[in-house]
Coordinates of C-alpha atoms and ligand atoms in Angstrom, one line a residue:
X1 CA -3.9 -27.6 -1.2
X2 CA -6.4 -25.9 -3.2
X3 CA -6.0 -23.6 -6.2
X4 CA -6.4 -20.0 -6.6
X5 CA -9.6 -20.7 -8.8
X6 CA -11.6 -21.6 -5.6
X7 CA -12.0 -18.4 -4.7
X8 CA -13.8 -17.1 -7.3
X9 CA -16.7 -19.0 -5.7
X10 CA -16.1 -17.2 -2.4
X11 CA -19.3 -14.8 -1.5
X12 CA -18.2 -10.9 -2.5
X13 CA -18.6 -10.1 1.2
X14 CA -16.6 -12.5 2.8
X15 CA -13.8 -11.2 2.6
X16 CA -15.3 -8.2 4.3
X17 CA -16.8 -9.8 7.1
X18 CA -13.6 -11.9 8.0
X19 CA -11.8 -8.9 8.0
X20 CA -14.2 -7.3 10.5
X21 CA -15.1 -10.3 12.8
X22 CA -11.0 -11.4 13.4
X23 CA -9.7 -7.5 13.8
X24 CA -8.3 -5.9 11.0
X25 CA -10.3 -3.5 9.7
X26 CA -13.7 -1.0 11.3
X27 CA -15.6 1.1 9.9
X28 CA -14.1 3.9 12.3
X29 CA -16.8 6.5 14.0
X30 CA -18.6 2.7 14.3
X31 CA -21.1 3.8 17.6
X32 CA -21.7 6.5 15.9
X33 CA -22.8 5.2 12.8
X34 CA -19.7 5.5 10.8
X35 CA -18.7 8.2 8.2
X36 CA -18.1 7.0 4.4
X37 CA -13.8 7.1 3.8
X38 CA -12.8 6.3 7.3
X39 CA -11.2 2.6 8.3
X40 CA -9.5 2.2 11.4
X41 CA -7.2 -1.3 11.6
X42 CA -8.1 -3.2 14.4
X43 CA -4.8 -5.1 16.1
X44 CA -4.6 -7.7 13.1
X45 CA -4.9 -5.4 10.8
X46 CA -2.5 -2.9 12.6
X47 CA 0.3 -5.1 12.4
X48 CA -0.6 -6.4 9.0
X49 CA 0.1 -2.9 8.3
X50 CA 3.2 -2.0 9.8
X51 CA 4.9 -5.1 8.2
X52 CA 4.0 -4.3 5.1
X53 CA 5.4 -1.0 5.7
X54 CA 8.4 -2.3 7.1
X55 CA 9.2 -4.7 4.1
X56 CA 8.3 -1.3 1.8
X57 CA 11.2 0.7 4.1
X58 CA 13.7 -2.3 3.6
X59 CA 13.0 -2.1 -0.1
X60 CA 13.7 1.3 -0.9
X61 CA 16.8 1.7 1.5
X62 CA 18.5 -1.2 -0.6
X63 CA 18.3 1.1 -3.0
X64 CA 20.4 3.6 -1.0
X65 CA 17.2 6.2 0.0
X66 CA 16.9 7.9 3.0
X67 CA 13.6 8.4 5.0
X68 CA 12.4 11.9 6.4
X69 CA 9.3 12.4 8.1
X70 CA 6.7 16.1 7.6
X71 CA 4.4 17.5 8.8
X72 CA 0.6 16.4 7.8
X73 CA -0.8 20.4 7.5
X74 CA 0.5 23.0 5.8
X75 CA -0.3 26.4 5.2
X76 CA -2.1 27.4 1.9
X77 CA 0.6 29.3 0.0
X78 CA 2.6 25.8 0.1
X79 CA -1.0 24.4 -2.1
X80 CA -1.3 27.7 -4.3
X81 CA 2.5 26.5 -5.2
X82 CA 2.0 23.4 -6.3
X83 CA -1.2 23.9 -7.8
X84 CA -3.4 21.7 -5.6
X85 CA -5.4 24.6 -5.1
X86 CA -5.9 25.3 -8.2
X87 CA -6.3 21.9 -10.2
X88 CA -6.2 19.4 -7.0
X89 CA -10.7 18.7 -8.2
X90 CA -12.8 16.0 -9.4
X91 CA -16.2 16.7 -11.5
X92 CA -19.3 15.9 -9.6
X93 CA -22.8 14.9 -10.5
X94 CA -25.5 15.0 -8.5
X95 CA -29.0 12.8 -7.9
X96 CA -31.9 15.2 -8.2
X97 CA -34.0 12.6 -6.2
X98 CA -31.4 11.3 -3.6
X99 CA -29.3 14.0 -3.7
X100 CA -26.4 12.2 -3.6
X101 CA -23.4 13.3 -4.9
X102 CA -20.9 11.5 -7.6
X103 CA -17.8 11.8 -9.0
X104 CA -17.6 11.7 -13.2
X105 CA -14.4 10.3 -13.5
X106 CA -15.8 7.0 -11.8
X107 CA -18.0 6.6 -15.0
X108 CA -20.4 8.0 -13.9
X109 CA -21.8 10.6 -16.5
X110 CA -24.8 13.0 -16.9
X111 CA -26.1 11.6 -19.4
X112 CA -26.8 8.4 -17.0
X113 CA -29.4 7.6 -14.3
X114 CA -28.4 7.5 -10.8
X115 CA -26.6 4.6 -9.6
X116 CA -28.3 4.8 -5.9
X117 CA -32.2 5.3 -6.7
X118 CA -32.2 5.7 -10.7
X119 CA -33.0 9.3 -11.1
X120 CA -32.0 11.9 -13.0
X121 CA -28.3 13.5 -12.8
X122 CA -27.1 16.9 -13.0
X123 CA -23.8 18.1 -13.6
X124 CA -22.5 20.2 -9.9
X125 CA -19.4 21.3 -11.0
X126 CA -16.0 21.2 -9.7
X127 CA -15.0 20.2 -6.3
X128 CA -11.5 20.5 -4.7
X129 CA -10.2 17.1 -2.9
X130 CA -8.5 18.7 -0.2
X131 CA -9.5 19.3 3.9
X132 CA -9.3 22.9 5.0
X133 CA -8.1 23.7 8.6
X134 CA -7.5 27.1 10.4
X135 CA -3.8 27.3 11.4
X136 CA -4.2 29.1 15.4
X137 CA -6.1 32.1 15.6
X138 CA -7.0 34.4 12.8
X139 CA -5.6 37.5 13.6
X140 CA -8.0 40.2 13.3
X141 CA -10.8 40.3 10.5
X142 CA -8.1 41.3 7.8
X143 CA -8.2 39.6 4.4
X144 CA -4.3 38.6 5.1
X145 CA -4.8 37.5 8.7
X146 CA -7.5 35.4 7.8
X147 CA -5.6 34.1 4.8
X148 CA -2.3 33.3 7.0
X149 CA -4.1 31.2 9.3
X150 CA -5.5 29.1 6.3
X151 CA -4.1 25.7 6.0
X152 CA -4.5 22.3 4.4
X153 CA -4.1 18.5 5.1
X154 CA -1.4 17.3 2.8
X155 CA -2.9 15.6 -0.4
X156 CA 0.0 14.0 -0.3
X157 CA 3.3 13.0 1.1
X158 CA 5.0 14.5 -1.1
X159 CA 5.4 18.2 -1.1
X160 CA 7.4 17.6 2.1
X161 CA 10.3 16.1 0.3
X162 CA 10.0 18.8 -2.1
X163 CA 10.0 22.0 -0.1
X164 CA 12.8 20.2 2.1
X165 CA 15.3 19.9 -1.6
X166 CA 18.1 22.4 -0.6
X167 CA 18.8 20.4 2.6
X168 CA 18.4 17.3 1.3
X169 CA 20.6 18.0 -1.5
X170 CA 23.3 19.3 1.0
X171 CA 22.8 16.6 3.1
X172 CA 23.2 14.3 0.0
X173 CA 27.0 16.7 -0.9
X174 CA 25.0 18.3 -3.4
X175 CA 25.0 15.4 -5.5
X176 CA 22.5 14.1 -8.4
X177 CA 20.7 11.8 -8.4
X178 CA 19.0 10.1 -5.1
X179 CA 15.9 9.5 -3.4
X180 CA 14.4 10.2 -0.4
X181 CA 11.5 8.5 1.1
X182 CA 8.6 8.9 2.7
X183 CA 5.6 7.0 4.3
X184 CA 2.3 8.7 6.5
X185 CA -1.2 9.9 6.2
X186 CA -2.4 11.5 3.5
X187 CA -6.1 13.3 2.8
X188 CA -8.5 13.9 0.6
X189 CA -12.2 14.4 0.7
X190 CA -13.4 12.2 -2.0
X191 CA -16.7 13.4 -3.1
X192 CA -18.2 9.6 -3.1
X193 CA -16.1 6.8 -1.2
X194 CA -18.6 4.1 -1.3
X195 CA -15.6 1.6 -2.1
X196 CA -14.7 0.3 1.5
X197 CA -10.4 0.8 1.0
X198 CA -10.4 1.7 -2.3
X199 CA -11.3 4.9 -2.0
X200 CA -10.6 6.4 1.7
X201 CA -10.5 10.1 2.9
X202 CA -7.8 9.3 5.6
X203 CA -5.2 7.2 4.0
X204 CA -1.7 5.7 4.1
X205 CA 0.8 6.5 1.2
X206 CA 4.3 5.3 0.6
X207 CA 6.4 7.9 -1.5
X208 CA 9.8 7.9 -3.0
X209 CA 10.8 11.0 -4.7
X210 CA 14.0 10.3 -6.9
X211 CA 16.2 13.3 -8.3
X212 CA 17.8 13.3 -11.1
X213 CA 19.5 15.7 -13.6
X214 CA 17.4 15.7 -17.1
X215 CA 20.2 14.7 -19.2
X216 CA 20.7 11.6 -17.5
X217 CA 17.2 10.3 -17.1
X218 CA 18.7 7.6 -20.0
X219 CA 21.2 6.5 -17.9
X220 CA 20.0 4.7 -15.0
X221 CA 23.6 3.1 -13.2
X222 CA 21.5 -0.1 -12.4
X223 CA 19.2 -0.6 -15.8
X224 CA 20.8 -3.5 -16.5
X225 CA 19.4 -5.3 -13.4
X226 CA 16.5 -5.2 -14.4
X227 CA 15.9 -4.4 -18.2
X228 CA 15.4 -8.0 -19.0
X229 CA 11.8 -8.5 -16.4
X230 CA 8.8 -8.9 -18.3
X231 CA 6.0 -6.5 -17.7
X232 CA 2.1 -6.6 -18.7
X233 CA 1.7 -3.2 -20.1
X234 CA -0.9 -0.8 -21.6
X235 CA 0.1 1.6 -23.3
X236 CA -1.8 4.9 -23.8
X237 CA -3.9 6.3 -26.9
X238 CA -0.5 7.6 -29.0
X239 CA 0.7 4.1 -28.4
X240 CA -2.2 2.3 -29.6
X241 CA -3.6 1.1 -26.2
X242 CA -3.7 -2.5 -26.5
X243 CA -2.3 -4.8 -23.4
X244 CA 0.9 -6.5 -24.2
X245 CA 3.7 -8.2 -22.6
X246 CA 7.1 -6.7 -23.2
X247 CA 10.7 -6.7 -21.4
X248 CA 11.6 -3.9 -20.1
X249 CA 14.3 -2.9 -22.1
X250 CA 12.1 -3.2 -25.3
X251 CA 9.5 -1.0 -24.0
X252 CA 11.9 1.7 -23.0
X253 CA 13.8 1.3 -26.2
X254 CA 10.7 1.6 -27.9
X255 CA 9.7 4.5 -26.6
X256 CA 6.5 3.5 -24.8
X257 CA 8.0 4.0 -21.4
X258 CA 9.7 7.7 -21.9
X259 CA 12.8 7.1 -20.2
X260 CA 15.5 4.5 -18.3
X261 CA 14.3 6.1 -14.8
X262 CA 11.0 5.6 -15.0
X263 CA 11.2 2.3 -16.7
X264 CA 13.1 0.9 -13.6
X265 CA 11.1 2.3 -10.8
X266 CA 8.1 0.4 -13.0
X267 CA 10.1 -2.8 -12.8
X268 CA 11.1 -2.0 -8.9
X269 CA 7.2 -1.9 -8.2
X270 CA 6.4 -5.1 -9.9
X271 CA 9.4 -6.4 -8.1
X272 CA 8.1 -5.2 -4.9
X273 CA 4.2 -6.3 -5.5
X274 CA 5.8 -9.8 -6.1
X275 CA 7.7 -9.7 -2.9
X276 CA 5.1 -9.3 -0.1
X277 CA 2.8 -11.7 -2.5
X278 CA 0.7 -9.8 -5.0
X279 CA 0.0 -12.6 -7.6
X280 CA 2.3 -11.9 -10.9
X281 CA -1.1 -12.8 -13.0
X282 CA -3.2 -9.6 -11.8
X283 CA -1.0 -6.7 -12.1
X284 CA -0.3 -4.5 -15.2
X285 CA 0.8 -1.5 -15.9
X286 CA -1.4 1.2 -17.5
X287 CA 0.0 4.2 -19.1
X288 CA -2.1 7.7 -18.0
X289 CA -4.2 9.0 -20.5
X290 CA -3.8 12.3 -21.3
X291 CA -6.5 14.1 -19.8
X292 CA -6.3 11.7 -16.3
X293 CA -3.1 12.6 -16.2
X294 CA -2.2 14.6 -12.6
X295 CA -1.7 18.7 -13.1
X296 CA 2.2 17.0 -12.4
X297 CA 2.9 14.8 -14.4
X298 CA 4.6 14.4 -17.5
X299 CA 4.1 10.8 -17.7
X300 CA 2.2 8.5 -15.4
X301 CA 2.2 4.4 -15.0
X302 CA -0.1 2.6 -12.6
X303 CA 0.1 -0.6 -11.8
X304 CA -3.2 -2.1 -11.6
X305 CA -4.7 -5.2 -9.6
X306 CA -7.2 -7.2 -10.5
X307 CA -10.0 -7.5 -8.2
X308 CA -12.8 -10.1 -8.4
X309 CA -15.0 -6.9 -7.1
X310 CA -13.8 -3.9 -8.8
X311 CA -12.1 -5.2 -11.4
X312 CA -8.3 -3.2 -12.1
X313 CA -8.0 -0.9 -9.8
X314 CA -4.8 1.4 -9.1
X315 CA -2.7 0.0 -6.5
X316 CA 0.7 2.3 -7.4
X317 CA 1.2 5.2 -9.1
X318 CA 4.6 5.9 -11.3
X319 CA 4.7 9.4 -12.6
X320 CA 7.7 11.5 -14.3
X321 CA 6.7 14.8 -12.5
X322 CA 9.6 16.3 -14.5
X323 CA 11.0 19.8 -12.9
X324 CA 7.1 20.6 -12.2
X325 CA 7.2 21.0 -8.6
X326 CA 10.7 22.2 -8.1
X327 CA 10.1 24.7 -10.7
X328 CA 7.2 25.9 -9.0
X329 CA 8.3 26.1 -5.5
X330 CA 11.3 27.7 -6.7
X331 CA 9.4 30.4 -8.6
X332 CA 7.2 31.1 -5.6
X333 CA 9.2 31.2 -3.0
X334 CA 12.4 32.2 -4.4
X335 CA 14.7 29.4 -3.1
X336 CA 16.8 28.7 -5.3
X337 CA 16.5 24.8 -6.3
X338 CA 19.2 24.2 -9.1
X339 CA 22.0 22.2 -8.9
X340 CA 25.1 22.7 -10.6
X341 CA 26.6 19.9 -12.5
X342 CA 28.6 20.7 -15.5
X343 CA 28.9 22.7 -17.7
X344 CA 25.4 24.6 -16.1
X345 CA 22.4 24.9 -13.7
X346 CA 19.7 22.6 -13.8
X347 CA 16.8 22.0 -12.3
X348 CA 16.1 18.5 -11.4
X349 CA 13.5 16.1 -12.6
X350 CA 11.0 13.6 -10.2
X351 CA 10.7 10.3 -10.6
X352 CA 7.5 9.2 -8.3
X353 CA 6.8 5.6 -7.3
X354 CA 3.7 6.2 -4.7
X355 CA 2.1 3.7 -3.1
X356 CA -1.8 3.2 -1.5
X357 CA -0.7 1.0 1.1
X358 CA -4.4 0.3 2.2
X359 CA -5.3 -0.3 -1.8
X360 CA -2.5 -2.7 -1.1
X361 CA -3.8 -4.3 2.4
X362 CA -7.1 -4.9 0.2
X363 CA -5.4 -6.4 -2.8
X364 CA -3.4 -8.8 -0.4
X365 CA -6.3 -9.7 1.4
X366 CA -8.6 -10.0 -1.7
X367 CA -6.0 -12.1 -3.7
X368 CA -4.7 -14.7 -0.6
X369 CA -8.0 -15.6 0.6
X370 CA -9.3 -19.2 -0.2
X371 CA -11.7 -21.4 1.0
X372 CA -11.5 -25.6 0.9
X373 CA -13.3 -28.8 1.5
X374 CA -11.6 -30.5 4.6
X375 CA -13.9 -33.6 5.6
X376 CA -16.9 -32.1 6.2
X377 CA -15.3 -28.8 7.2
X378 CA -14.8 -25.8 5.4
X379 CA -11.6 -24.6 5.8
X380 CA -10.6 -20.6 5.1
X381 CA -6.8 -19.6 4.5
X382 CA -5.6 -16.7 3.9
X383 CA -2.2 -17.6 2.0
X384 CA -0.6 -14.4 2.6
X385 CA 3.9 -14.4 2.7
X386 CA 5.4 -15.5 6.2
X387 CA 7.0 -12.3 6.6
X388 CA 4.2 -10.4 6.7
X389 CA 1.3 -12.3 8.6
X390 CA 0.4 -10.6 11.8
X391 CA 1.1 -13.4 13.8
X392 CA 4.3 -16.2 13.0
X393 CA 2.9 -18.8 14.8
X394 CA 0.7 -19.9 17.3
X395 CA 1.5 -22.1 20.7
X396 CA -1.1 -24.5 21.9
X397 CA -1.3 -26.8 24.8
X398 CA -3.0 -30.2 22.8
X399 CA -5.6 -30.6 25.8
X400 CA -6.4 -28.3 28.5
X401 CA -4.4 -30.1 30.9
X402 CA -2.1 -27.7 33.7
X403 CA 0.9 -29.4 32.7
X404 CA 0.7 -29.1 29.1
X405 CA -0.3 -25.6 29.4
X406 CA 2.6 -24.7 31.7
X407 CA 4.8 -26.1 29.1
X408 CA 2.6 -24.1 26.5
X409 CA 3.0 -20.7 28.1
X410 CA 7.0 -21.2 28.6
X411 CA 7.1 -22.0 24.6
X412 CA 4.8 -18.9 23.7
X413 CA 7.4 -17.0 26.0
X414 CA 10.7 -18.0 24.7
X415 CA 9.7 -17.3 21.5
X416 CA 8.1 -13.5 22.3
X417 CA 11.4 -12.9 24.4
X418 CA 13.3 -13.8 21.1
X419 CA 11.1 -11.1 19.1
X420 CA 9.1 -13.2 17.5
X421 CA 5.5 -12.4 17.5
X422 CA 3.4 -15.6 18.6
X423 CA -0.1 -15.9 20.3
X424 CA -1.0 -18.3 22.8
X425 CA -4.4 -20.7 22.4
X426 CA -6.4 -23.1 24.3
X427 CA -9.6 -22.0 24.0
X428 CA -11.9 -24.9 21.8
X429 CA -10.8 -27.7 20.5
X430 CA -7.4 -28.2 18.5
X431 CA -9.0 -28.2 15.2
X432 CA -11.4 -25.0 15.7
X433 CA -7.9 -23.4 17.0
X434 CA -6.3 -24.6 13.6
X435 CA -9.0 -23.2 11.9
X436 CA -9.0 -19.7 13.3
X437 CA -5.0 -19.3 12.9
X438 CA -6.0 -20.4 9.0
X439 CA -8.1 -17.8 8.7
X440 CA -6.0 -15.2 10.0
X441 CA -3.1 -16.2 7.6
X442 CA -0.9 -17.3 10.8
X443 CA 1.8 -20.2 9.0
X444 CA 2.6 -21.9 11.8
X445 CA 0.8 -23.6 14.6
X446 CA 3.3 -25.0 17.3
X447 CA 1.3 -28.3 19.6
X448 CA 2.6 -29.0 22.8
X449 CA 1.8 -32.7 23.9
X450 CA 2.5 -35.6 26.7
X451 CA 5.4 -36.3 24.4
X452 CA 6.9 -32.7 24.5
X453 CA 7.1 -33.6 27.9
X454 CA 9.3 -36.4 27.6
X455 CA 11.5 -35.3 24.7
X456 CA 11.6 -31.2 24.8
X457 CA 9.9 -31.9 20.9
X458 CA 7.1 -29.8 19.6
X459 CA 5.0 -30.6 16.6
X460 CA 4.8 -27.7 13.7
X461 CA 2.1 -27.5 11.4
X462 CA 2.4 -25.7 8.0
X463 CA -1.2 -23.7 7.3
X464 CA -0.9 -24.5 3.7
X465 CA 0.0 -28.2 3.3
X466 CA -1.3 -29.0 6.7
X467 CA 1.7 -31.2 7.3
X468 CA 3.3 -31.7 10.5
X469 CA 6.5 -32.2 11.8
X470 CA 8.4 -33.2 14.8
X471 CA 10.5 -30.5 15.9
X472 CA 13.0 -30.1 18.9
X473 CA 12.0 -26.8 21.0
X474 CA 15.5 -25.7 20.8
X475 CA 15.1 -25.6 16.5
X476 CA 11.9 -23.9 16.3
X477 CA 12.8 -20.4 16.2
X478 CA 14.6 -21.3 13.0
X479 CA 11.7 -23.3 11.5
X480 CA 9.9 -19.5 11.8
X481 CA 12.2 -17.6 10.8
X482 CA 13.7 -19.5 7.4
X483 CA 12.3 -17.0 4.6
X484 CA 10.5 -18.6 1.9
Ligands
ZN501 ZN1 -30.3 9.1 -6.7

């Protein structure tokens, strides 16, 4: 087994072309010529996905959260509400020679040269993130029957949750706090997404909105669960802005995290990064500067990764959105969205973990890849968990004999019937078969031999230590399914 470390020798490209050449990620529109911010996942990539996603579900229903599902458009009265409309923009730049087009907050600032050809840049104002669409037909020429059938694709999940409260707080017996939870597309039109799945148009988010009355945001019932986990922290200007490492509990007492709520849905994402295999040694947490801070927020966390490419890079946002968007819905609408508790009316406050699941996809890929020295072979893993590789294991026949391959197939079949998802090889020799389940991230590869035949025994072999055992057929499915 090889360290870490080797990959930092590992071409900036590769891991780009793997993912391309074994299925998990296109460049959608690809016959076409492609369009800048649009990935589709390919089958590997798919289920990569949905696993991730599934272990994200299992997370935040532990913690007693309920999932809904909205819609992905919405008319524009929803946007003038929460003030998408009106602060939802970036600040462009534009090439005077290319003419391309780039956003400021990237770094990249008038007073520099173009990063494409070098020429000069020119400030081109204010651009709003989100994707128009016409909601049926416009009805007549009228201002307002033009202005009905405006709409927008969602910026993100959110809202949904939000403009749902009432019900959601009757379906919760009108009780403070809890969370609901959320996970789909969300859009925005990102004036230059040159950054493969750092920065899509179309993307996947993963939102929990947690409510909770004001005057208990101190008082989180499970604090003491996790108060004591260390955190890599930056903390904004006010706070001096160096990078530390601090328990929870002392940054919260210390005021550098505002409040018990937010300090342990920080700790819940480091927890959950940790889980599906996000190494410990590349994510912090970064405290929002002011003026970066969302049109939301009160206060605002991200937990950053590391990238050999891009260096930290936002992978979750945690914000305080306070009574923002309650308050605003409520204003504009005129539904009512207090709660009483005694002795008064409050309006809620938001607590927002919100996840870029492909930012996430990238991070896992980045950070498990490895290459190694085998003989004379170069060997690539990808080291990613066992419960959330595409595929648990692969069946292969040793040789590409009938009998063994019968045996193979009933193996590969057992195991699908039992809902485990396995693939079936025996094209190429055992150790190119090996070495393309490696590089896939697949743990297990599962030989049937002459001696399977005899016994009913299989060997197993680990992707990471390369060891094999000698395993009864009958004990296999537990060999897969024994979490790590
Ligand atoms: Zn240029």
């Amino acid at each position: 087994m090889t360290s870490a470390g080797n990959s930092k020798e590992v071409k900036k490209d590769e891991i780009a072309e793997l993912a391309r050449r074994r299925g998990f990620l296109w460049q959608a529109f690809e016959i076409y010529g492609g369009a800048a911010g649009f990935y589709d996942y390919g089958p590997l990539g798919a289920r990569l996905k949905r696993r991730i996603e599934e272990e994200w579900r299992d997370f935040y229903t532990r913690e007693g959260f309920y999932e809904i599902e909205t819609t992905n458009i919405a008319p524009r009265e929803i946007f003038e509400s929460s003030g998408h409309l009106e602060s939802f923009a970036d600040q462009a730049v534009v090439c005077n020679h290319c003419k391309n087009f780039f956003r400021v907050a990237e770094g990249v600032k008038v007073s520099e040269n173009c990063p494409e050809c070098g020429g000069e840049l020119e400030a081109a104002g204010e651009f709003n993130l989100m994707f128009q669409t016409r909601i049926g037909v416009p009805k007549g020429e009228s201002d307002s029957g033009v202005k009905k059938s405006e709409g927008y694709l969602r910026p993100e999940t959110a809202q949904g949750i939000f403009l749902n409260f009432q019900r959601l707080l009757r379906f919760n017996r009108d009780k403070l706090p809890f969370g609901i939870i959320q996970i789909g597309k969300a859009y925005r039109n990102e004036i230059s997404p040159r950054k493969s799945l750092i920065r899509l148009r179309e993307f996947t988010m993963a939102e929990a909105e947690v409510f909770v009355d004001p005057k208990e945001k101190n008082n989180h019932p499970r604090f003491e669960d996790v108060k004591d986990r260390m955190l890599r922290i930056v903390p904004g200007e006010d706070e001096g802005g160096e990078e530390e490492e601090e328990s929870l509990e002392e940054a919260v007492r210390s005021g550098i995290i505002a409040n018990e709520y937010l300090g342990y849905h920080i700790a819940k994402v480091d927890e959950f990064l940790e889980r599906i295999g996000i190494p410990r040694a590349k994510v912090r947490f970064r405290q929002h500067l002011r003026e970066e801070m969302a049109h939301y927020a009160t206060d605002c966390w991200d937990a950053e990764f590391l990238s050999e490419r891009y260096g930290w890079m936002e992978i979750v946002g945690v914000a305080d959105r306070g009574d923002y968007d309650l308050s605003a819905h409520a204003s504009f609408s005129n539904a009512d969205m207090s709660v009483h508790t005694e002795p008064e009316k409050i309006i809620p406050h938001v607590i927002e973990p919100s996840y870029g699941i492909d930012r996430i996809i990238y991070a896992l890929l980045e950070s498990s890849f490895y290459e190694e020295q085998v003989g004379k072979e170069k060997r690539k893993v990808l080291r990613l968990k066992s419960e959330i590789t595409p595929i648990k294991a692969a069946v292969f026949p040793l040789l590409n004999r009938d009998e063994l391959k019968k045996k193979a197939r009933e193996v590969f079949q057992k195991l699908r019937d039992a809902s485990i998802f396995v693939e079936y090889d025996d094209s190429g020799s055992i150790g190119r078969r090996y070495r393309r389940q490696d590089e896939i991230g697949t743990p297990y590869c599962i030989t049937i031999d002459y001696e399977t035949l005899e016994d009913n025994t299989v060997t197993i072999r680990e992707r990471d230590t390369m060891k094999q055992v000698r395993v009864p057929i009958a004990e296999v499915k537990d060999v897969l399914l024994k979490r790590e």
